[in-house]
Amino acid sequence: MQDVKLDRALGLWSVVLFGLAYMTPMIVFGTFGPLATASQGTTAMSYLLASGAILLTALSYGVMSRVYPVAGSAYTYARRSLSSGVGFLVGWAVLLDYFFLPMVIWLIGAAYLSAAFPAVPSWVWIVAFILTTTVINILGIAFASRVNFVLMLVQLAVVAAFVLLAARYVAAASGTGGLAAAAPFFQANVPFSASVAGAAIAAYSFLGFDAVSTLTEETKDAGRTIPRAILIVALAGGAIFVAAGYVIQLAHPGFEFASVDAAGNEIAQKIGGDFFVVIFLATLVLAQFSSGLAAQASVGRLLYAMGRDNVLPSGLFARLHPKWQTPLVNLLFVGLVGLAAIWMDVTTSTSFINFGAFLAFTAVNLSVIALYLRGHEGVRPLGVLMGVVIPAIAAACDLYLLLNLDAHAKWLGLIWLALGAAYLAYLTRMFSQAPPEMDFVEEAA
């Protein structure tokens, strides 16, 4: 087999822009309704809590990306630091994220289109999203990095416009002093547990900061660049989400909406009128479409890699279409799974994703602690603060947020883990053999 390595061509800001684009800044509007409802109107506090947990975890990702400068992220870190079995289960949990991420993206886009065109049933938009993205992915069409970069700039511009219009609306209604209210962070009649429940949903907005670590083998001076990029992406995302959540919550106090899943439309109408609603809706749907296209392609690629490495049945998942050279069966399978969005809502589906994310985050934090306790030369010099204390606090925060997820998400997550454990037992002949390993380096065609 030809020895092919990924080209190390990415610099710091290219990696940062990838992380921000993957994050999809406009997701702050896509999940505002469910988040405001769960937090009982303390959206800014929920984002602040989520930001704190993510930043602490980002430090652990930075440590691990220095120690293991290879692709694979949480799966690789847990497999090499904890055990191959734990690594397999972490990868299995992350697979849940991959499956549900396209579904949530399509669901959010459909919710906003349904609010704009109420005569068209929501399921029509969901099916349209799935069919379009599936066909494009099967044909092998990919967006270039420049297109993603331009789209990200458009998103940031609309986010900035939304925040400025919301601030103007608040100032006109309550004076400039109204912009300094504490209500989005704290309300005497709202329990702190509500803000924590909101934070468990808010963490969904940060998915993407850890995706930066998958670019390790394509980044120049990855040992320094990736840790810095992870922190910058987490900090930038936190600043955007807290600021936007704060001002939007001021513009729309409380958590009553005509449509919880499409609350952004209602607020855009209030602060900017019909013209801004059109711009907002067009940008959000375009962002969701692009994000869904990339997410479905990622799932198809992951399933192909798992089939190629015999983690999944190779006869089914390790097949490429002879003409288009794309994993047709995998993409169709992801599309079929995505149809479950017809019977789901944004709150529950984002919680499903966060279950796998919080487990992966916890595993990365525990990986740092394990390496420190074993005296690893790349972690031990960091001292007990970075090697034990901060990762332990971060792991506790991640687990606490996991426990505050939607009850349905926790049950589905536990069932998914049980299935993973049973499948692991089958693959290893009742744990008598090492589990198969995934190779995240793409092979030559």
Tab-separated table of C-alpha atoms in Angstrom:
chain	number	residue	atom	x	y	z
A	1	MET	CA	0.000	0.000	0.000
A	2	GLN	CA	1.308	3.463	-0.900
A	3	ASP	CA	2.465	5.503	2.073
A	4	VAL	CA	0.396	8.683	1.880
A	5	LYS	CA	0.424	11.436	4.461
A	6	LEU	CA	-1.874	14.395	4.833
A	7	ASP	CA	-0.398	17.689	3.649
A	8	ARG	CA	0.580	20.004	6.500
A	9	ALA	CA	-0.596	23.236	4.887
A	10	LEU	CA	-2.804	24.884	7.522
A	11	GLY	CA	-1.669	27.767	9.718
A	12	LEU	CA	-3.136	29.023	12.995
A	13	TRP	CA	-5.849	31.278	11.585
A	14	SER	CA	-6.883	28.772	8.930
A	15	VAL	CA	-7.489	26.247	11.707
A	16	VAL	CA	-9.325	28.840	13.822
A	17	LEU	CA	-11.579	29.747	10.899
A	18	PHE	CA	-12.313	26.052	10.348
A	19	GLY	CA	-13.346	25.717	13.986
A	20	LEU	CA	-15.594	28.782	13.861
A	21	ALA	CA	-17.144	27.715	10.562
A	22	TYR	CA	-17.778	24.210	11.941
A	23	MET	CA	-19.361	25.811	15.008
A	24	THR	CA	-21.834	27.741	12.802
A	25	PRO	CA	-22.154	31.055	14.742
A	26	MET	CA	-25.826	31.451	13.788
A	27	ILE	CA	-26.656	28.398	15.864
A	28	VAL	CA	-27.135	30.877	18.730
A	29	PHE	CA	-30.447	31.804	17.056
A	30	GLY	CA	-31.326	28.266	16.019
A	31	THR	CA	-31.353	27.056	19.631
A	32	PHE	CA	-32.382	30.271	21.404
A	33	GLY	CA	-35.997	29.222	21.949
A	34	PRO	CA	-35.286	25.837	23.576
A	35	LEU	CA	-32.420	27.376	25.557
A	36	ALA	CA	-34.478	30.312	26.849
A	37	THR	CA	-37.279	27.915	27.794
A	38	ALA	CA	-34.990	25.514	29.659
A	39	SER	CA	-33.155	28.335	31.471
A	40	GLN	CA	-36.397	30.236	32.194
A	41	GLY	CA	-35.068	33.414	30.633
A	42	THR	CA	-31.460	33.277	31.909
A	43	THR	CA	-29.890	32.472	28.559
A	44	ALA	CA	-26.733	34.515	29.110
A	45	MET	CA	-25.978	32.689	32.377
A	46	SER	CA	-26.465	29.329	30.646
A	47	TYR	CA	-24.007	30.304	27.939
A	48	LEU	CA	-21.567	31.601	30.565
A	49	LEU	CA	-21.704	28.301	32.473
A	50	ALA	CA	-21.288	26.296	29.280
A	51	SER	CA	-18.369	28.529	28.242
A	52	GLY	CA	-16.595	27.871	31.533
A	53	ALA	CA	-16.931	24.106	31.212
A	54	ILE	CA	-15.855	24.171	27.570
A	55	LEU	CA	-12.813	26.364	28.251
A	56	LEU	CA	-11.587	24.067	31.014
A	57	THR	CA	-12.060	21.084	28.718
A	58	ALA	CA	-10.324	22.977	25.896
A	59	LEU	CA	-7.207	23.132	28.060
A	60	SER	CA	-7.213	19.342	28.282
A	61	TYR	CA	-7.683	19.042	24.516
A	62	GLY	CA	-4.688	21.342	24.111
A	63	VAL	CA	-2.551	19.127	26.349
A	64	MET	CA	-3.602	15.929	24.574
A	65	SER	CA	-3.080	17.378	21.083
A	66	ARG	CA	0.526	18.152	22.082
A	67	VAL	CA	1.091	14.659	23.462
A	68	TYR	CA	-0.563	12.874	20.524
A	69	PRO	CA	-0.306	15.096	17.415
A	70	VAL	CA	-2.424	12.778	15.260
A	71	ALA	CA	-5.999	12.837	13.995
A	72	GLY	CA	-8.725	11.007	15.892
A	73	SER	CA	-9.405	13.449	18.722
A	74	ALA	CA	-11.183	12.035	21.821
A	75	TYR	CA	-11.175	8.467	20.464
A	76	THR	CA	-7.392	8.435	20.021
A	77	TYR	CA	-6.701	10.213	23.306
A	78	ALA	CA	-8.824	7.791	25.347
A	79	ARG	CA	-7.515	4.700	23.542
A	80	ARG	CA	-3.881	5.608	24.103
A	81	SER	CA	-4.219	7.073	27.607
A	82	LEU	CA	-6.923	4.987	29.276
A	83	SER	CA	-7.443	1.700	27.415
A	84	SER	CA	-8.380	0.391	23.987
A	85	GLY	CA	-11.801	-0.670	25.309
A	86	VAL	CA	-12.558	2.743	26.796
A	87	GLY	CA	-11.353	4.337	23.577
A	88	PHE	CA	-13.755	2.160	21.590
A	89	LEU	CA	-16.697	3.184	23.799
A	90	VAL	CA	-15.720	6.859	23.543
A	91	GLY	CA	-15.649	6.503	19.763
A	92	TRP	CA	-19.004	4.717	19.945
A	93	ALA	CA	-20.464	7.593	21.999
A	94	VAL	CA	-19.105	10.155	19.533
A	95	LEU	CA	-20.745	8.159	16.745
A	96	LEU	CA	-24.078	9.071	18.359
A	97	ASP	CA	-23.130	12.741	17.870
A	98	TYR	CA	-22.302	12.139	14.231
A	99	PHE	CA	-25.625	10.423	13.595
A	100	PHE	CA	-27.746	13.077	15.287
A	101	LEU	CA	-25.852	16.171	14.139
A	102	PRO	CA	-27.223	16.147	10.556
A	103	MET	CA	-30.675	15.438	11.995
A	104	VAL	CA	-30.557	18.479	14.297
A	105	ILE	CA	-29.245	20.699	11.503
A	106	TRP	CA	-32.063	19.645	9.177
A	107	LEU	CA	-34.600	19.994	11.998
A	108	ILE	CA	-33.574	23.572	12.839
A	109	GLY	CA	-33.643	24.623	9.184
A	110	ALA	CA	-37.077	23.041	8.724
A	111	ALA	CA	-38.421	24.729	11.876
A	112	TYR	CA	-37.513	28.178	10.574
A	113	LEU	CA	-38.845	27.537	7.087
A	114	SER	CA	-42.107	26.222	8.582
A	115	ALA	CA	-42.437	29.399	10.650
A	116	ALA	CA	-41.926	31.496	7.507
A	117	PHE	CA	-44.205	29.313	5.348
A	118	PRO	CA	-46.777	27.834	7.756
A	119	ALA	CA	-48.850	26.350	4.932
A	120	VAL	CA	-46.038	23.902	4.168
A	121	PRO	CA	-45.762	21.008	6.672
A	122	SER	CA	-42.453	20.748	8.522
A	123	TRP	CA	-41.821	17.210	7.258
A	124	VAL	CA	-41.714	18.497	3.685
A	125	TRP	CA	-38.752	20.755	4.493
A	126	ILE	CA	-36.981	17.962	6.392
A	127	VAL	CA	-37.357	15.540	3.470
A	128	ALA	CA	-36.238	18.258	1.030
A	129	PHE	CA	-33.096	18.949	3.085
A	130	ILE	CA	-32.266	15.249	3.316
A	131	LEU	CA	-32.837	14.504	-0.370
A	132	THR	CA	-30.845	17.505	-1.571
A	133	THR	CA	-27.837	17.010	0.684
A	134	THR	CA	-27.801	13.254	0.078
A	135	VAL	CA	-27.805	13.639	-3.710
A	136	ILE	CA	-25.050	16.266	-3.624
A	137	ASN	CA	-22.899	14.168	-1.290
A	138	ILE	CA	-23.387	11.047	-3.409
A	139	LEU	CA	-22.274	12.933	-6.507
A	140	GLY	CA	-19.126	13.948	-4.661
A	141	ILE	CA	-19.649	17.708	-4.717
A	142	ALA	CA	-17.680	19.424	-1.931
A	143	PHE	CA	-17.536	23.044	-0.860
A	144	ALA	CA	-14.091	24.635	-1.128
A	145	SER	CA	-12.558	26.263	1.928
A	146	ARG	CA	-13.049	29.714	0.372
A	147	VAL	CA	-16.816	29.149	0.159
A	148	ASN	CA	-16.937	28.097	3.807
A	149	PHE	CA	-14.838	31.129	4.722
A	150	VAL	CA	-17.174	33.527	2.886
A	151	LEU	CA	-20.242	31.862	4.402
A	152	MET	CA	-18.740	32.203	7.868
A	153	LEU	CA	-18.120	35.923	7.302
A	154	VAL	CA	-21.741	36.329	6.180
A	155	GLN	CA	-22.916	34.529	9.302
A	156	LEU	CA	-20.787	36.730	11.570
A	157	ALA	CA	-22.116	39.834	9.793
A	158	VAL	CA	-25.738	38.740	10.345
A	159	VAL	CA	-25.006	37.832	13.987
A	160	ALA	CA	-23.487	41.304	14.490
A	161	ALA	CA	-26.460	42.958	12.769
A	162	PHE	CA	-28.899	40.956	14.907
A	163	VAL	CA	-27.118	41.954	18.123
A	164	LEU	CA	-26.911	45.637	17.117
A	165	LEU	CA	-30.590	45.758	16.122
A	166	ALA	CA	-31.551	44.035	19.375
A	167	ALA	CA	-29.448	46.555	21.351
A	168	ARG	CA	-31.101	49.444	19.506
A	169	TYR	CA	-34.520	47.971	20.242
A	170	VAL	CA	-33.723	47.668	23.966
A	171	ALA	CA	-32.266	51.198	24.126
A	172	ALA	CA	-35.345	52.641	22.406
A	173	ALA	CA	-37.681	50.841	24.800
A	174	SER	CA	-35.806	51.224	28.097
A	175	GLY	CA	-33.046	53.753	27.486
A	176	THR	CA	-29.345	52.955	27.355
A	177	GLY	CA	-29.519	51.844	30.995
A	178	GLY	CA	-31.690	48.953	29.858
A	179	LEU	CA	-28.621	47.410	28.228
A	180	ALA	CA	-27.047	46.866	31.656
A	181	ALA	CA	-29.783	44.700	33.193
A	182	ALA	CA	-28.889	41.554	35.112
A	183	ALA	CA	-31.985	39.550	34.146
A	184	PRO	CA	-30.347	37.458	31.366
A	185	PHE	CA	-27.841	36.262	33.997
A	186	PHE	CA	-29.841	36.177	37.201
A	187	GLN	CA	-33.481	36.400	38.289
A	188	ALA	CA	-34.576	35.946	41.898
A	189	ASN	CA	-37.498	33.712	40.932
A	190	VAL	CA	-35.459	31.428	38.659
A	191	PRO	CA	-33.574	28.526	40.311
A	192	PHE	CA	-29.926	28.040	39.439
A	193	SER	CA	-30.796	24.521	38.280
A	194	ALA	CA	-32.732	26.082	35.381
A	195	SER	CA	-29.613	27.924	34.202
A	196	VAL	CA	-27.662	24.669	34.468
A	197	ALA	CA	-30.309	22.850	32.434
A	198	GLY	CA	-29.962	25.601	29.850
A	199	ALA	CA	-26.176	25.209	29.901
A	200	ALA	CA	-26.588	21.530	29.025
A	201	ILE	CA	-28.341	22.663	25.829
A	202	ALA	CA	-26.051	25.659	25.263
A	203	ALA	CA	-23.038	23.339	25.038
A	204	TYR	CA	-24.397	22.182	21.673
A	205	SER	CA	-23.423	25.570	20.230
A	206	PHE	CA	-19.763	24.875	21.038
A	207	LEU	CA	-19.540	21.611	19.101
A	208	GLY	CA	-16.724	22.274	16.671
A	209	PHE	CA	-14.024	23.567	18.987
A	210	ASP	CA	-12.869	19.972	19.492
A	211	ALA	CA	-13.154	19.246	15.758
A	212	VAL	CA	-10.063	21.411	15.356
A	213	SER	CA	-7.989	18.580	16.832
A	214	THR	CA	-8.896	16.358	13.863
A	215	LEU	CA	-6.792	18.678	11.649
A	216	THR	CA	-3.606	17.846	13.568
A	217	GLU	CA	-1.999	15.948	10.688
A	218	GLU	CA	-2.764	18.753	8.234
A	219	THR	CA	-1.434	21.636	10.355
A	220	LYS	CA	2.001	23.226	10.363
A	221	ASP	CA	3.765	23.008	13.740
A	222	ALA	CA	0.709	21.180	15.092
A	223	GLY	CA	2.192	20.812	18.580
A	224	ARG	CA	1.901	24.574	19.090
A	225	THR	CA	-0.779	25.551	16.585
A	226	ILE	CA	-3.584	23.135	17.525
A	227	PRO	CA	-3.627	23.898	21.303
A	228	ARG	CA	-3.669	27.641	20.589
A	229	ALA	CA	-6.401	27.256	17.975
A	230	ILE	CA	-8.565	25.180	20.329
A	231	LEU	CA	-8.438	27.886	23.010
A	232	ILE	CA	-9.034	30.725	20.539
A	233	VAL	CA	-12.065	28.962	19.033
A	234	ALA	CA	-13.523	28.196	22.476
A	235	LEU	CA	-12.948	31.784	23.682
A	236	ALA	CA	-14.315	33.364	20.498
A	237	GLY	CA	-17.356	31.086	20.515
A	238	GLY	CA	-18.027	31.829	24.182
A	239	ALA	CA	-17.779	35.595	23.616
A	240	ILE	CA	-20.147	35.455	20.630
A	241	PHE	CA	-22.725	33.258	22.340
A	242	VAL	CA	-22.750	35.045	25.712
A	243	ALA	CA	-22.979	38.508	24.116
A	244	ALA	CA	-25.652	37.465	21.634
A	245	GLY	CA	-27.654	35.544	24.243
A	246	TYR	CA	-27.510	38.508	26.643
A	247	VAL	CA	-28.740	41.150	24.183
A	248	ILE	CA	-31.365	38.924	22.566
A	249	GLN	CA	-32.763	37.961	25.967
A	250	LEU	CA	-33.033	41.674	26.815
A	251	ALA	CA	-34.917	42.285	23.569
A	252	HIS	CA	-37.263	39.378	24.315
A	253	PRO	CA	-37.554	38.941	28.102
A	254	GLY	CA	-39.004	35.666	29.295
A	255	PHE	CA	-39.448	32.512	27.294
A	256	GLU	CA	-42.829	32.677	25.594
A	257	PHE	CA	-42.685	32.175	21.816
A	258	ALA	CA	-45.140	31.489	19.025
A	259	SER	CA	-42.780	28.678	17.996
A	260	VAL	CA	-40.057	27.646	20.446
A	261	ASP	CA	-37.978	25.992	17.700
A	262	ALA	CA	-38.121	29.107	15.487
A	263	ALA	CA	-37.865	31.838	18.125
A	264	GLY	CA	-35.180	33.672	16.138
A	265	ASN	CA	-37.700	34.526	13.413
A	266	GLU	CA	-40.064	36.101	15.926
A	267	ILE	CA	-37.313	38.203	17.505
A	268	ALA	CA	-35.860	39.195	14.106
A	269	GLN	CA	-39.316	40.486	13.120
A	270	LYS	CA	-39.585	42.468	16.347
A	271	ILE	CA	-36.200	44.181	16.101
A	272	GLY	CA	-35.700	44.543	12.341
A	273	GLY	CA	-38.976	44.182	10.486
A	274	ASP	CA	-39.790	42.175	7.363
A	275	PHE	CA	-36.637	43.039	5.432
A	276	PHE	CA	-34.301	41.834	8.167
A	277	VAL	CA	-36.390	38.686	8.658
A	278	VAL	CA	-35.804	37.788	5.003
A	279	ILE	CA	-32.028	38.325	5.327
A	280	PHE	CA	-31.914	36.447	8.618
A	281	LEU	CA	-33.942	33.485	7.354
A	282	ALA	CA	-31.987	33.208	4.098
A	283	THR	CA	-28.642	33.264	5.916
A	284	LEU	CA	-29.729	30.798	8.582
A	285	VAL	CA	-31.136	28.314	6.071
A	286	LEU	CA	-28.025	28.625	3.883
A	287	ALA	CA	-25.815	28.070	6.931
A	288	GLN	CA	-27.892	25.065	7.989
A	289	PHE	CA	-27.782	23.604	4.499
A	290	SER	CA	-24.003	23.967	4.224
A	291	SER	CA	-23.520	22.606	7.738
A	292	GLY	CA	-25.839	19.674	7.043
A	293	LEU	CA	-23.990	18.868	3.845
A	294	ALA	CA	-20.662	18.754	5.670
A	295	ALA	CA	-22.108	16.820	8.630
A	296	GLN	CA	-23.639	14.120	6.442
A	297	ALA	CA	-20.411	13.795	4.465
A	298	SER	CA	-18.489	13.426	7.739
A	299	VAL	CA	-20.784	10.650	8.953
A	300	GLY	CA	-20.482	8.816	5.656
A	301	ARG	CA	-16.686	9.084	5.814
A	302	LEU	CA	-16.613	7.901	9.428
A	303	LEU	CA	-18.783	4.872	8.657
A	304	TYR	CA	-16.541	4.091	5.693
A	305	ALA	CA	-13.433	4.275	7.911
A	306	MET	CA	-15.081	2.025	10.503
A	307	GLY	CA	-16.024	-0.474	7.809
A	308	ARG	CA	-12.550	-0.367	6.263
A	309	ASP	CA	-11.008	-1.130	9.659
A	310	ASN	CA	-13.556	-3.901	10.399
A	311	VAL	CA	-15.077	-2.009	13.317
A	312	LEU	CA	-18.327	-2.250	11.318
A	313	PRO	CA	-19.162	-4.918	8.696
A	314	SER	CA	-16.847	-4.118	5.790
A	315	GLY	CA	-19.094	-5.670	3.171
A	316	LEU	CA	-21.737	-3.035	3.851
A	317	PHE	CA	-19.935	0.087	5.045
A	318	ALA	CA	-16.530	-0.110	3.297
A	319	ARG	CA	-17.941	0.188	-0.206
A	320	LEU	CA	-17.569	3.108	-2.621
A	321	HIS	CA	-19.724	3.772	-5.653
A	322	PRO	CA	-17.687	2.730	-8.736
A	323	LYS	CA	-18.460	5.923	-10.642
A	324	TRP	CA	-18.693	8.660	-8.005
A	325	GLN	CA	-16.226	7.152	-5.504
A	326	THR	CA	-18.473	8.069	-2.573
A	327	PRO	CA	-19.893	5.804	0.186
A	328	LEU	CA	-23.379	5.705	-1.332
A	329	VAL	CA	-24.848	3.138	1.082
A	330	ASN	CA	-23.539	5.053	4.100
A	331	LEU	CA	-24.956	8.361	2.893
A	332	LEU	CA	-28.354	6.793	2.203
A	333	PHE	CA	-28.276	5.223	5.657
A	334	VAL	CA	-27.563	8.605	7.298
A	335	GLY	CA	-30.410	10.121	5.322
A	336	LEU	CA	-32.815	7.425	6.503
A	337	VAL	CA	-31.754	7.963	10.124
A	338	GLY	CA	-32.289	11.696	9.607
A	339	LEU	CA	-35.951	11.093	8.811
A	340	ALA	CA	-36.454	10.586	12.556
A	341	ALA	CA	-36.316	14.400	12.761
A	342	ILE	CA	-39.945	14.385	11.573
A	343	TRP	CA	-41.002	13.095	15.002
A	344	MET	CA	-38.513	15.039	17.156
A	345	ASP	CA	-37.943	18.554	18.459
A	346	VAL	CA	-34.781	20.665	18.718
A	347	THR	CA	-34.474	20.397	22.527
A	348	THR	CA	-34.459	16.606	22.672
A	349	SER	CA	-32.301	16.079	19.599
A	350	THR	CA	-29.607	18.532	20.745
A	351	SER	CA	-29.565	16.755	24.102
A	352	PHE	CA	-28.888	13.450	22.321
A	353	ILE	CA	-25.821	15.007	20.709
A	354	ASN	CA	-24.619	16.541	23.951
A	355	PHE	CA	-24.742	13.149	25.710
A	356	GLY	CA	-22.001	11.826	23.452
A	357	ALA	CA	-20.118	15.134	23.539
A	358	PHE	CA	-20.031	15.318	27.346
A	359	LEU	CA	-18.829	11.715	27.562
A	360	ALA	CA	-16.049	12.477	25.066
A	361	PHE	CA	-15.104	15.675	26.937
A	362	THR	CA	-14.972	13.762	30.232
A	363	ALA	CA	-12.769	11.074	28.673
A	364	VAL	CA	-10.301	13.682	27.379
A	365	ASN	CA	-10.029	15.266	30.834
A	366	LEU	CA	-9.509	11.853	32.453
A	367	SER	CA	-6.879	11.064	29.827
A	368	VAL	CA	-4.796	14.036	30.983
A	369	ILE	CA	-5.062	12.899	34.613
A	370	ALA	CA	-4.113	9.317	33.686
A	371	LEU	CA	-0.993	10.454	31.823
A	372	TYR	CA	0.028	12.744	34.679
A	373	LEU	CA	-0.329	9.993	37.270
A	374	ARG	CA	1.739	7.670	35.075
A	375	GLY	CA	4.466	10.305	34.909
A	376	HIS	CA	4.209	10.891	31.165
A	377	GLU	CA	7.020	13.171	30.028
A	378	GLY	CA	4.642	15.373	28.045
A	379	VAL	CA	2.216	15.964	30.939
A	380	ARG	CA	4.155	15.605	34.201
A	381	PRO	CA	6.118	18.883	33.727
A	382	LEU	CA	2.822	20.806	33.563
A	383	GLY	CA	2.395	20.349	37.320
A	384	VAL	CA	-0.501	19.180	39.430
A	385	LEU	CA	-2.689	22.185	38.520
A	386	MET	CA	-2.801	21.496	34.763
A	387	GLY	CA	-2.259	17.755	35.105
A	388	VAL	CA	-4.892	16.949	37.736
A	389	VAL	CA	-6.823	19.845	39.277
A	390	ILE	CA	-8.125	21.606	36.150
A	391	PRO	CA	-8.928	18.368	34.251
A	392	ALA	CA	-10.739	17.015	37.336
A	393	ILE	CA	-12.839	20.180	37.650
A	394	ALA	CA	-13.564	20.112	33.923
A	395	ALA	CA	-14.597	16.438	34.068
A	396	ALA	CA	-16.896	17.161	37.020
A	397	CYS	CA	-18.489	20.060	35.114
A	398	ASP	CA	-19.007	17.912	32.015
A	399	LEU	CA	-20.596	15.102	34.023
A	400	TYR	CA	-22.801	17.581	35.904
A	401	LEU	CA	-24.065	19.021	32.626
A	402	LEU	CA	-24.629	15.505	31.295
A	403	LEU	CA	-26.815	14.699	34.309
A	404	ASN	CA	-28.899	17.801	33.551
A	405	LEU	CA	-29.705	16.743	30.005
A	406	ASP	CA	-33.193	15.843	28.826
A	407	ALA	CA	-34.297	12.546	30.429
A	408	HIS	CA	-34.996	10.977	27.022
A	409	ALA	CA	-31.459	11.850	25.926
A	410	LYS	CA	-29.945	10.198	28.980
A	411	TRP	CA	-31.937	7.016	28.449
A	412	LEU	CA	-31.086	6.862	24.750
A	413	GLY	CA	-27.436	7.555	25.544
A	414	LEU	CA	-27.299	4.763	28.120
A	415	ILE	CA	-28.996	2.350	25.715
A	416	TRP	CA	-26.526	3.363	23.000
A	417	LEU	CA	-23.595	2.746	25.372
A	418	ALA	CA	-25.026	-0.649	26.357
A	419	LEU	CA	-25.268	-1.582	22.676
A	420	GLY	CA	-21.669	-0.426	22.233
A	421	ALA	CA	-20.503	-2.563	25.160
A	422	ALA	CA	-22.346	-5.585	23.752
A	423	TYR	CA	-20.851	-4.999	20.301
A	424	LEU	CA	-17.395	-4.609	21.857
A	425	ALA	CA	-17.853	-7.927	23.647
A	426	TYR	CA	-18.743	-9.530	20.302
A	427	LEU	CA	-15.759	-8.001	18.476
A	428	THR	CA	-13.308	-9.032	21.194
A	429	ARG	CA	-14.779	-12.503	21.798
A	430	MET	CA	-15.964	-11.538	25.285
A	431	PHE	CA	-13.012	-9.174	25.857
A	432	SER	CA	-10.381	-11.859	25.226
A	433	GLN	CA	-8.904	-9.880	22.310
A	434	ALA	CA	-8.010	-6.246	21.709
A	435	PRO	CA	-10.736	-4.301	19.874
A	436	PRO	CA	-10.074	-3.238	16.276
A	437	GLU	CA	-8.563	0.200	15.861
A	438	MET	CA	-9.699	2.937	13.534
A	439	ASP	CA	-7.249	4.650	11.206
A	440	PHE	CA	-8.278	8.270	10.741
A	441	VAL	CA	-5.719	8.926	8.011
A	442	GLU	CA	-7.432	8.826	4.645
A	443	GLU	CA	-6.040	6.217	2.283
A	444	ALA	CA	-5.067	6.914	-1.293
A	445	ALA	CA	-7.701	6.014	-3.857
